[in-house]
CSV table of N, CA and C in Angstrom, one decimal:
chain,number,residue,atom,x,y,z
A,1,THR,N,9.7,-5.1,-22.7
A,1,THR,CA,9.3,-3.7,-22.6
A,1,THR,C,9.9,-3.2,-21.3
A,2,PHE,N,10.6,-2.0,-21.3
A,2,PHE,CA,11.3,-1.4,-20.2
A,2,PHE,C,10.3,-0.4,-19.5
A,3,SER,N,10.4,-0.3,-18.2
A,3,SER,CA,9.6,0.7,-17.5
A,3,SER,C,10.3,2.1,-17.7
A,4,CYS,N,11.6,2.1,-17.9
A,4,CYS,CA,12.3,3.3,-18.2
A,4,CYS,C,13.7,2.9,-18.6
A,5,LEU,N,14.4,3.8,-19.4
A,5,LEU,CA,15.7,3.5,-19.9
A,5,LEU,C,16.8,4.3,-19.2
A,6,ASP,N,16.4,5.3,-18.4
A,6,ASP,CA,17.3,6.3,-17.8
A,6,ASP,C,17.1,6.4,-16.3
A,7,CYS,N,16.7,5.3,-15.7
A,7,CYS,CA,16.4,5.3,-14.2
A,7,CYS,C,17.3,4.3,-13.6
A,8,PRO,N,17.5,4.3,-12.3
A,8,PRO,CA,18.4,3.4,-11.6
A,8,PRO,C,17.8,2.0,-11.4
A,9,ASN,N,16.5,1.8,-11.4
A,9,ASN,CA,15.8,0.6,-11.1
A,9,ASN,C,14.7,0.2,-12.1
A,10,PRO,N,15.1,0.0,-13.4
A,10,PRO,CA,14.0,-0.3,-14.3
A,10,PRO,C,13.5,-1.7,-14.1
A,11,THR,N,12.2,-1.9,-14.6
A,11,THR,CA,11.7,-3.3,-14.7
A,11,THR,C,11.5,-3.6,-16.2
A,12,VAL,N,11.6,-4.9,-16.5
A,12,VAL,CA,11.4,-5.3,-17.9
A,12,VAL,C,10.4,-6.4,-17.9
A,13,THR,N,9.5,-6.3,-18.9
A,13,THR,CA,8.5,-7.4,-19.1
A,13,THR,C,8.8,-8.0,-20.4
A,14,ALA,N,8.9,-9.3,-20.4
A,14,ALA,CA,9.2,-10.1,-21.6
A,14,ALA,C,7.9,-10.8,-22.2
A,15,SER,N,7.7,-10.6,-23.5
A,15,SER,CA,6.5,-11.2,-24.0
A,15,SER,C,6.8,-12.5,-24.8
A,16,GLN,N,8.1,-12.8,-25.0
A,16,GLN,CA,8.5,-14.0,-25.7
A,16,GLN,C,9.6,-14.8,-24.9
A,17,PRO,N,9.5,-16.1,-25.0
A,17,PRO,CA,10.6,-16.9,-24.3
A,17,PRO,C,11.9,-16.7,-25.0
A,18,GLY,N,13.0,-16.9,-24.2
A,18,GLY,CA,14.3,-16.8,-24.8
A,18,GLY,C,15.3,-16.3,-23.7
A,19,VAL,N,16.6,-16.1,-24.2
A,19,VAL,CA,17.6,-15.6,-23.3
A,19,VAL,C,18.0,-14.2,-23.8
A,20,TYR,N,17.9,-13.3,-22.9
A,20,TYR,CA,18.1,-11.9,-23.3
A,20,TYR,C,19.3,-11.3,-22.6
A,21,ALA,N,20.2,-10.6,-23.3
A,21,ALA,CA,21.4,-9.9,-22.7
A,21,ALA,C,21.0,-8.4,-22.7
A,22,ILE,N,21.0,-7.8,-21.5
A,22,ILE,CA,20.6,-6.4,-21.3
A,22,ILE,C,21.8,-5.7,-20.8
A,23,PRO,N,22.5,-4.9,-21.7
A,23,PRO,CA,23.6,-4.1,-21.3
A,23,PRO,C,23.2,-2.9,-20.5
A,24,ALA,N,24.1,-2.5,-19.5
A,24,ALA,CA,23.9,-1.4,-18.7
A,24,ALA,C,25.1,-0.5,-18.6
A,25,VAL,N,25.0,0.8,-18.7
A,25,VAL,CA,26.1,1.7,-18.6
A,25,VAL,C,25.8,2.7,-17.6
A,26,LEU,N,26.7,2.8,-16.5
A,26,LEU,CA,26.5,3.7,-15.5
A,26,LEU,C,27.6,4.7,-15.6
A,27,THR,N,27.3,6.0,-15.6
A,27,THR,CA,28.3,7.1,-15.8
A,27,THR,C,28.3,8.0,-14.7
A,28,ALA,N,29.4,8.3,-14.1
A,28,ALA,CA,29.6,9.3,-13.0
A,28,ALA,C,30.5,10.4,-13.6
A,29,ALA,N,30.9,11.3,-12.7
A,29,ALA,CA,31.6,12.5,-13.2
A,29,ALA,C,32.9,12.1,-14.0
A,30,PHE,N,33.7,11.1,-13.5
A,30,PHE,CA,34.9,10.8,-14.2
A,30,PHE,C,35.0,9.3,-14.5
A,31,CYS,N,34.0,8.6,-14.2
A,31,CYS,CA,34.1,7.1,-14.3
A,31,CYS,C,32.9,6.6,-15.1
A,32,GLN,N,33.1,5.4,-15.7
A,32,GLN,CA,32.0,4.7,-16.4
A,32,GLN,C,32.1,3.2,-16.1
A,33,PHE,N,31.0,2.6,-15.8
A,33,PHE,CA,30.9,1.2,-15.5
A,33,PHE,C,30.0,0.5,-16.4
A,34,GLN,N,30.4,-0.6,-17.0
A,34,GLN,CA,29.5,-1.3,-18.0
A,34,GLN,C,29.4,-2.7,-17.5
A,35,ASP,N,28.2,-3.3,-17.6
A,35,ASP,CA,27.9,-4.7,-17.3
A,35,ASP,C,26.7,-5.1,-18.1
A,36,THR,N,26.5,-6.4,-18.0
A,36,THR,CA,25.4,-7.0,-18.8
A,36,THR,C,24.6,-7.9,-17.8
A,37,VAL,N,23.2,-7.7,-17.8
A,37,VAL,CA,22.3,-8.6,-17.1
A,37,VAL,C,21.8,-9.6,-18.1
A,38,VAL,N,21.8,-10.9,-17.7
A,38,VAL,CA,21.2,-11.9,-18.6
A,38,VAL,C,19.9,-12.4,-18.0
A,39,VAL,N,18.8,-12.3,-18.7
A,39,VAL,CA,17.5,-12.7,-18.3
A,39,VAL,C,17.0,-13.8,-19.1
A,40,THR,N,16.6,-14.9,-18.5
A,40,THR,CA,16.1,-16.1,-19.2
A,40,THR,C,14.6,-16.0,-19.0
A,41,VAL,N,13.8,-16.0,-20.1
A,41,VAL,CA,12.4,-16.0,-20.0
A,41,VAL,C,11.9,-17.4,-20.4
A,42,LEU,N,11.2,-18.0,-19.5
A,42,LEU,CA,10.6,-19.4,-19.7
A,42,LEU,C,9.4,-19.3,-20.5
A,43,GLN,N,9.0,-20.4,-21.2
A,43,GLN,CA,7.8,-20.4,-22.0
A,43,GLN,C,6.5,-20.4,-21.2
A,44,GLN,N,6.6,-20.9,-20.0
A,44,GLN,CA,5.4,-21.0,-19.2
A,44,GLN,C,4.9,-19.7,-18.7
A,45,GLU,N,3.6,-19.5,-18.7
A,45,GLU,CA,3.0,-18.2,-18.2
A,45,GLU,C,3.1,-18.1,-16.7
A,46,ALA,N,3.4,-17.0,-16.2
A,46,ALA,CA,3.4,-16.7,-14.8
A,46,ALA,C,2.0,-16.4,-14.3
A,47,PRO,N,1.7,-16.7,-13.1
A,47,PRO,CA,0.3,-16.4,-12.6
A,47,PRO,C,0.0,-14.9,-12.6
A,48,GLU,N,-1.2,-14.5,-13.0
A,48,GLU,CA,-1.6,-13.1,-13.0
A,48,GLU,C,-2.8,-13.1,-12.0
A,49,VAL,N,-2.6,-12.3,-11.0
A,49,VAL,CA,-3.6,-12.2,-9.9
A,49,VAL,C,-3.8,-10.7,-9.6
A,50,PRO,N,-5.1,-10.3,-9.2
A,50,PRO,CA,-5.3,-8.9,-8.8
A,50,PRO,C,-4.7,-8.6,-7.5
A,51,LEU,N,-4.3,-7.4,-7.4
A,51,LEU,CA,-3.6,-6.9,-6.1
A,51,LEU,C,-4.0,-5.4,-6.0
A,52,VAL,N,-4.4,-5.0,-4.8
A,52,VAL,CA,-4.7,-3.6,-4.6
A,52,VAL,C,-3.5,-2.7,-4.8
A,53,SER,N,-3.7,-1.5,-5.2
A,53,SER,CA,-2.5,-0.6,-5.4
A,53,SER,C,-2.1,-0.1,-4.0
A,54,ASN,N,-0.8,0.4,-4.0
A,54,ASN,CA,-0.4,1.0,-2.7
A,54,ASN,C,-1.4,2.1,-2.3
A,55,THR,N,-1.7,2.1,-1.1
A,55,THR,CA,-2.8,3.1,-0.6
A,55,THR,C,-2.6,3.5,0.8
A,56,GLN,N,-3.4,4.5,1.2
A,56,GLN,CA,-3.5,4.9,2.6
A,56,GLN,C,-4.8,4.5,3.2
A,57,ILE,N,-4.8,4.2,4.5
A,57,ILE,CA,-6.0,3.9,5.2
A,57,ILE,C,-5.9,4.7,6.6
A,58,CYS,N,-7.0,4.9,7.2
A,58,CYS,CA,-7.0,5.5,8.5
A,58,CYS,C,-6.8,4.5,9.5
A,59,GLU,N,-6.2,4.8,10.6
A,59,GLU,CA,-5.9,3.9,11.7
A,59,GLU,C,-7.3,3.3,12.1
A,60,GLY,N,-7.3,2.0,12.3
A,60,GLY,CA,-8.5,1.3,12.7
A,60,GLY,C,-9.3,0.8,11.5
A,61,ASP,N,-9.1,1.3,10.3
A,61,ASP,CA,-9.8,0.8,9.1
A,61,ASP,C,-9.2,-0.5,8.6
A,62,ASP,N,-10.0,-1.2,7.8
A,62,ASP,CA,-9.4,-2.5,7.2
A,62,ASP,C,-9.5,-2.3,5.6
A,63,ILE,N,-8.8,-3.2,5.0
A,63,ILE,CA,-8.7,-3.2,3.5
A,63,ILE,C,-8.4,-4.6,3.0
A,64,ALA,N,-9.1,-4.9,1.9
A,64,ALA,CA,-8.8,-6.2,1.2
A,64,ALA,C,-7.6,-6.0,0.3
A,65,LEU,N,-6.7,-7.0,0.3
A,65,LEU,CA,-5.5,-6.8,-0.4
A,65,LEU,C,-5.5,-7.4,-1.9
A,66,GLY,N,-6.3,-8.4,-2.1
A,66,GLY,CA,-6.3,-9.1,-3.4
A,66,GLY,C,-7.5,-9.0,-4.2
A,67,GLY,N,-8.0,-10.1,-4.6
A,67,GLY,CA,-9.2,-10.1,-5.4
A,67,GLY,C,-9.8,-11.5,-5.5
A,68,THR,N,-10.6,-11.8,-6.5
A,68,THR,CA,-11.2,-13.1,-6.7
A,68,THR,C,-10.2,-14.1,-7.0
A,69,PRO,N,-10.3,-15.3,-6.3
A,69,PRO,CA,-9.3,-16.3,-6.5
A,69,PRO,C,-9.2,-16.8,-8.0
A,70,VAL,N,-8.0,-17.0,-8.4
A,70,VAL,CA,-7.8,-17.5,-9.8
A,70,VAL,C,-7.6,-19.0,-9.7
A,71,PRO,N,-8.4,-19.8,-10.4
A,71,PRO,CA,-8.3,-21.3,-10.3
A,71,PRO,C,-6.9,-21.8,-10.6
A,72,GLY,N,-6.4,-22.7,-9.8
A,72,GLY,CA,-5.0,-23.3,-10.0
A,72,GLY,C,-3.9,-22.5,-9.4
A,73,VAL,N,-4.2,-21.3,-8.8
A,73,VAL,CA,-3.1,-20.5,-8.3
A,73,VAL,C,-3.1,-20.6,-6.7
A,74,THR,N,-1.9,-20.8,-6.2
A,74,THR,CA,-1.8,-20.8,-4.7
A,74,THR,C,-1.2,-19.5,-4.3
A,75,TYR,N,-1.6,-19.0,-3.1
A,75,TYR,CA,-1.3,-17.7,-2.6
A,75,TYR,C,-0.6,-17.9,-1.3
A,76,ASN,N,0.5,-17.1,-1.1
A,76,ASN,CA,1.2,-17.0,0.2
A,76,ASN,C,1.5,-15.6,0.5
A,77,TRP,N,0.8,-15.0,1.5
A,77,TRP,CA,1.1,-13.7,1.9
A,77,TRP,C,2.0,-13.6,3.2
A,78,ALA,N,2.8,-12.6,3.2
A,78,ALA,CA,3.6,-12.3,4.4
A,78,ALA,C,3.7,-10.8,4.5
A,79,SER,N,4.2,-10.3,5.6
A,79,SER,CA,4.3,-8.9,5.8
A,79,SER,C,5.6,-8.4,6.4
A,80,SER,N,5.8,-7.1,6.3
A,80,SER,CA,6.9,-6.4,7.0
A,80,SER,C,6.4,-5.1,7.5
A,81,PRO,N,6.3,-4.9,8.8
A,81,PRO,CA,6.8,-5.8,9.8
A,81,PRO,C,6.1,-7.1,9.8
A,82,THR,N,6.8,-8.1,10.4
A,82,THR,CA,6.3,-9.5,10.3
A,82,THR,C,5.1,-9.7,11.3
A,83,GLY,N,4.4,-10.8,11.1
A,83,GLY,CA,3.3,-11.1,12.0
A,83,GLY,C,2.1,-11.5,11.2
A,84,PHE,N,2.0,-11.2,9.9
A,84,PHE,CA,0.9,-11.6,9.1
A,84,PHE,C,1.2,-12.6,8.1
A,85,THR,N,0.4,-13.7,8.0
A,85,THR,CA,0.6,-14.7,6.9
A,85,THR,C,-0.9,-15.1,6.5
A,86,SER,N,-1.0,-15.5,5.3
A,86,SER,CA,-2.3,-15.9,4.8
A,86,SER,C,-2.1,-16.7,3.5
A,87,ALA,N,-3.0,-17.7,3.3
A,87,ALA,CA,-3.1,-18.4,2.0
A,87,ALA,C,-4.3,-18.0,1.2
A,88,ASP,N,-5.0,-17.0,1.7
A,88,ASP,CA,-6.3,-16.5,1.0
A,88,ASP,C,-5.9,-15.7,-0.2
A,89,ALA,N,-6.8,-15.7,-1.2
A,89,ALA,CA,-6.6,-14.8,-2.4
A,89,ALA,C,-6.8,-13.4,-2.1
A,90,ASN,N,-7.7,-13.1,-1.1
A,90,ASN,CA,-8.1,-11.7,-0.9
A,90,ASN,C,-8.2,-11.5,0.7
A,91,PRO,N,-7.1,-11.6,1.4
A,91,PRO,CA,-7.2,-11.4,2.8
A,91,PRO,C,-7.6,-9.9,3.2
A,92,VAL,N,-8.3,-9.7,4.2
A,92,VAL,CA,-8.6,-8.4,4.7
A,92,VAL,C,-7.7,-8.2,5.9
A,93,VAL,N,-7.1,-7.0,5.9
A,93,VAL,CA,-6.1,-6.7,7.0
A,93,VAL,C,-6.5,-5.3,7.6
A,94,SER,N,-6.1,-5.1,8.9
A,94,SER,CA,-6.3,-3.9,9.6
A,94,SER,C,-5.0,-3.6,10.3
A,95,PRO,N,-4.0,-3.1,9.6
A,95,PRO,CA,-2.7,-2.9,10.2
A,95,PRO,C,-2.7,-1.7,11.2
A,96,SER,N,-1.9,-1.8,12.3
A,96,SER,CA,-1.9,-0.8,13.2
A,96,SER,C,-0.8,0.3,12.9
A,97,SER,N,0.1,-0.1,11.9
A,97,SER,CA,1.1,0.8,11.4
A,97,SER,C,1.4,0.5,10.0
A,98,THR,N,2.1,1.3,9.3
A,98,THR,CA,2.4,1.2,7.9
A,98,THR,C,3.0,-0.2,7.6
A,99,THR,N,2.5,-0.9,6.7
A,99,THR,CA,2.9,-2.3,6.5
A,99,THR,C,3.1,-2.6,5.0
A,100,THR,N,4.1,-3.3,4.6
A,100,THR,CA,4.2,-3.9,3.3
A,100,THR,C,3.8,-5.3,3.3
A,101,TYR,N,2.9,-5.7,2.4
A,101,TYR,CA,2.4,-7.0,2.3
A,101,TYR,C,3.0,-7.6,1.0
A,102,TYR,N,3.6,-8.8,1.1
A,102,TYR,CA,4.2,-9.5,0.0
A,102,TYR,C,3.4,-10.7,-0.4
A,103,LEU,N,3.1,-10.9,-1.7
A,103,LEU,CA,2.3,-12.0,-2.2
A,103,LEU,C,3.2,-12.8,-3.1
A,104,THR,N,3.3,-14.1,-2.8
A,104,THR,CA,4.0,-15.1,-3.6
A,104,THR,C,3.0,-16.0,-4.2
A,105,THR,N,2.9,-16.1,-5.5
A,105,THR,CA,1.9,-17.0,-6.1
A,105,THR,C,2.6,-18.0,-7.0
A,106,THR,N,2.0,-19.2,-7.1
A,106,THR,CA,2.4,-20.2,-8.1
A,106,THR,C,1.2,-20.7,-8.8
A,107,ASN,N,1.4,-21.2,-10.0
A,107,ASN,CA,0.2,-21.8,-10.8
A,107,ASN,C,0.4,-23.2,-11.3
A,108,GLY,N,1.5,-23.8,-11.0
A,108,GLY,CA,1.8,-25.2,-11.4
A,108,GLY,C,2.3,-25.2,-12.9
A,109,LEU,N,2.2,-24.1,-13.6
A,109,LEU,CA,2.7,-24.1,-15.0
A,109,LEU,C,4.1,-23.5,-15.0
A,110,CYS,N,4.3,-22.4,-14.5
A,110,CYS,CA,5.6,-21.8,-14.4
A,110,CYS,C,6.4,-22.3,-13.2
A,111,PRO,N,7.6,-22.8,-13.3
A,111,PRO,CA,8.3,-23.4,-12.2
A,111,PRO,C,8.8,-22.4,-11.2
A,112,LEU,N,8.6,-21.1,-11.5
A,112,LEU,CA,9.1,-20.1,-10.5
A,112,LEU,C,7.9,-19.3,-10.0
A,113,PRO,N,8.0,-19.0,-8.7
A,113,PRO,CA,6.9,-18.2,-8.1
A,113,PRO,C,6.9,-16.7,-8.6
A,114,SER,N,5.8,-16.1,-8.6
A,114,SER,CA,5.7,-14.7,-8.9
A,114,SER,C,5.6,-14.0,-7.6
A,115,ILE,N,6.3,-12.9,-7.5
A,115,ILE,CA,6.3,-12.1,-6.2
A,115,ILE,C,5.9,-10.7,-6.5
A,116,ASP,N,5.0,-10.2,-5.7
A,116,ASP,CA,4.5,-8.8,-5.8
A,116,ASP,C,4.3,-8.3,-4.4
A,117,SER,N,4.2,-7.0,-4.3
A,117,SER,CA,4.0,-6.4,-2.9
A,117,SER,C,3.0,-5.2,-3.0
A,118,VAL,N,2.5,-4.8,-1.9
A,118,VAL,CA,1.6,-3.6,-1.8
A,118,VAL,C,1.9,-3.0,-0.4
A,119,LEU,N,2.0,-1.6,-0.5
A,119,LEU,CA,2.3,-0.8,0.7
A,119,LEU,C,1.0,-0.2,1.2
A,120,ILE,N,0.7,-0.5,2.4
A,120,ILE,CA,-0.5,0.1,3.1
A,120,ILE,C,0.0,1.1,4.1
A,121,THR,N,-0.2,2.3,3.9
A,121,THR,CA,0.2,3.4,4.8
A,121,THR,C,-0.9,3.7,5.8
A,122,VAL,N,-0.7,3.6,7.1
A,122,VAL,CA,-1.7,3.8,8.1
A,122,VAL,C,-1.5,5.3,8.6
A,123,VAL,N,-2.6,6.0,8.4
A,123,VAL,CA,-2.6,7.5,8.8
A,123,VAL,C,-3.3,7.5,10.2
A,124,PRO,N,-2.6,8.1,11.2
A,124,PRO,CA,-3.2,8.2,12.5
A,124,PRO,C,-4.4,9.1,12.5
A,125,LEU,N,-5.4,8.7,13.3
A,125,LEU,CA,-6.6,9.6,13.5
A,125,LEU,C,-6.2,10.9,14.2
A,126,PRO,N,-7.0,11.9,13.8
A,126,PRO,CA,-6.7,13.2,14.5
A,126,PRO,C,-7.0,13.1,16.0
A,127,ILE,N,-6.3,13.8,16.8
A,127,ILE,CA,-6.5,13.8,18.3
A,127,ILE,C,-7.7,14.7,18.6
A,128,VAL,N,-8.6,14.2,19.3
A,128,VAL,CA,-9.8,15.0,19.7
A,128,VAL,C,-10.0,14.9,21.2
A,129,THR,N,-10.1,16.1,21.8
A,129,THR,CA,-10.5,16.2,23.2
A,129,THR,C,-11.7,17.1,23.3
A,130,ILE,N,-12.8,16.6,23.7
A,130,ILE,CA,-14.0,17.4,23.7
A,130,ILE,C,-14.5,17.5,25.2
A,131,ASN,N,-14.9,18.7,25.6
A,131,ASN,CA,-15.5,18.8,26.9
A,131,ASN,C,-16.9,18.1,27.0
A,132,LEU,N,-17.1,17.3,27.9
A,132,LEU,CA,-18.3,16.5,28.0
A,132,LEU,C,-19.1,16.9,29.3
A,133,GLY,N,-20.5,16.9,29.2
A,133,GLY,CA,-21.3,17.0,30.4
A,133,GLY,C,-21.2,18.4,31.1
A,134,THR,N,-20.9,19.4,30.4
A,134,THR,CA,-20.8,20.7,31.1
A,134,THR,C,-22.1,21.5,31.1
A,135,THR,N,-22.4,22.1,32.2
A,135,THR,CA,-23.6,22.9,32.4
A,135,THR,C,-23.3,24.3,32.4
A,136,ILE,N,-24.1,25.1,31.6
A,136,ILE,CA,-23.9,26.6,31.6
A,136,ILE,C,-25.2,27.2,31.8
A,137,CYS,N,-25.3,28.5,32.1
A,137,CYS,CA,-26.5,29.3,32.2
A,137,CYS,C,-26.9,29.8,30.8
A,138,GLN,N,-28.2,30.1,30.7
A,138,GLN,CA,-28.7,30.6,29.4
A,138,GLN,C,-28.0,32.0,29.2
A,139,GLY,N,-27.5,32.1,27.9
A,139,GLY,CA,-26.8,33.4,27.6
A,139,GLY,C,-25.3,33.3,27.7
A,140,ASP,N,-24.8,32.3,28.4
A,140,ASP,CA,-23.4,32.1,28.6
A,140,ASP,C,-22.8,31.3,27.4
A,141,SER,N,-21.5,31.3,27.2
A,141,SER,CA,-20.8,30.6,26.2
A,141,SER,C,-19.9,29.6,26.8
A,142,ILE,N,-19.5,28.6,26.0
A,142,ILE,CA,-18.6,27.6,26.4
A,142,ILE,C,-17.7,27.2,25.2
A,143,GLN,N,-16.5,27.0,25.5
A,143,GLN,CA,-15.6,26.4,24.5
A,143,GLN,C,-15.8,24.9,24.5
A,144,LEU,N,-16.1,24.3,23.3
A,144,LEU,CA,-16.5,22.9,23.2
A,144,LEU,C,-15.3,22.0,23.2
A,145,SER,N,-14.1,22.5,22.9
A,145,SER,CA,-13.0,21.6,22.9
A,145,SER,C,-11.7,22.4,23.2
A,146,GLY,N,-10.6,21.6,23.5
A,146,GLY,CA,-9.3,22.2,23.7
A,146,GLY,C,-8.4,21.7,22.6
A,147,LEU,N,-8.9,21.6,21.4
A,147,LEU,CA,-8.1,21.1,20.3
A,147,LEU,C,-6.9,21.9,19.9
A,148,THR,N,-5.8,21.3,19.6
A,148,THR,CA,-4.7,22.0,19.0
A,148,THR,C,-4.8,21.7,17.5
A,149,PRO,N,-4.8,22.8,16.7
A,149,PRO,CA,-4.9,22.6,15.3
A,149,PRO,C,-3.8,21.6,14.8
A,150,GLU,N,-4.2,20.7,13.9
A,150,GLU,CA,-3.3,19.8,13.3
A,150,GLU,C,-3.2,20.0,11.8
A,151,ALA,N,-2.0,19.8,11.3
A,151,ALA,CA,-1.8,20.0,9.8
A,151,ALA,C,-2.7,19.0,9.1
A,152,ASP,N,-3.2,19.4,8.0
A,152,ASP,CA,-4.0,18.5,7.1
A,152,ASP,C,-5.3,17.9,7.7
A,153,VAL,N,-5.8,18.6,8.8
A,153,VAL,CA,-7.0,18.2,9.4
A,153,VAL,C,-8.0,19.3,9.3
A,154,SER,N,-9.3,19.0,8.8
A,154,SER,CA,-10.3,20.0,8.8
A,154,SER,C,-11.3,19.6,9.9
A,155,TYR,N,-12.0,20.7,10.4
A,155,TYR,CA,-12.9,20.5,11.5
A,155,TYR,C,-14.3,20.9,11.0
A,156,GLN,N,-15.3,20.1,11.5
A,156,GLN,CA,-16.7,20.3,11.1
A,156,GLN,C,-17.6,20.1,12.4
A,157,TRP,N,-18.3,21.1,12.8
A,157,TRP,CA,-19.2,21.0,14.0
A,157,TRP,C,-20.6,21.1,13.4
A,158,SER,N,-21.5,20.4,13.9
A,158,SER,CA,-22.9,20.4,13.5
A,158,SER,C,-23.7,21.3,14.4
A,159,GLY,N,-24.9,21.8,13.9
A,159,GLY,CA,-25.8,22.6,14.7
A,159,GLY,C,-26.0,23.9,14.1
A,160,GLY,N,-25.3,24.3,13.1
A,160,GLY,CA,-25.5,25.6,12.5
A,160,GLY,C,-25.3,26.7,13.5
A,161,ASN,N,-26.1,27.7,13.5
A,161,ASN,CA,-25.9,28.9,14.4
A,161,ASN,C,-26.7,28.7,15.7
A,162,GLY,N,-27.4,27.6,15.9
A,162,GLY,CA,-28.1,27.4,17.1
A,162,GLY,C,-27.9,26.0,17.7
A,163,LEU,N,-28.5,25.8,18.8
A,163,LEU,CA,-28.4,24.5,19.5
A,163,LEU,C,-29.7,23.8,19.4
A,164,THR,N,-29.8,22.5,19.4
A,164,THR,CA,-31.0,21.7,19.4
A,164,THR,C,-31.1,21.0,20.8
A,165,ASN,N,-32.2,21.2,21.5
A,165,ASN,CA,-32.5,20.6,22.8
A,165,ASN,C,-32.7,19.1,22.6
A,166,ILE,N,-32.0,18.3,23.3
A,166,ILE,CA,-32.1,16.8,23.2
A,166,ILE,C,-33.0,16.3,24.3
A,167,ASN,N,-33.5,17.1,25.2
A,167,ASN,CA,-34.4,16.7,26.3
A,167,ASN,C,-35.9,16.7,25.8
């Protein structure tokens, strides 16, 4: 099964073992290129493991990348940028910047490892500067912050139309 027939980077999933010839034709304004990709599908089943979808998290948050361990499957995680490795089925990460995590799995049945990846995009927290510990006289007003409005940020202050005395 093809993911698409008219895109530059299709994926194909084979349900039966065998050797498959997949012709490709690339056409430009005045030129045409033809080639054939040969894919050999082994009889052994590749490991199937859960993996979180590409997602966004806020700076400082963490996320579990995998799922419940599958018996007989070994896990090897790596990252780009480099610095993270794990052999856990479901490692929890808290990246400081957008990171791609690569998972290589083997199951002892298929002689080839399965490789998958997940992109975790880290969204920076909004910048907040709030005036603290300011004293004013009754009836006066004070600006609570010097925030510069940021795109895609909503603001919510509590207290309604009045103030609550904390003393």
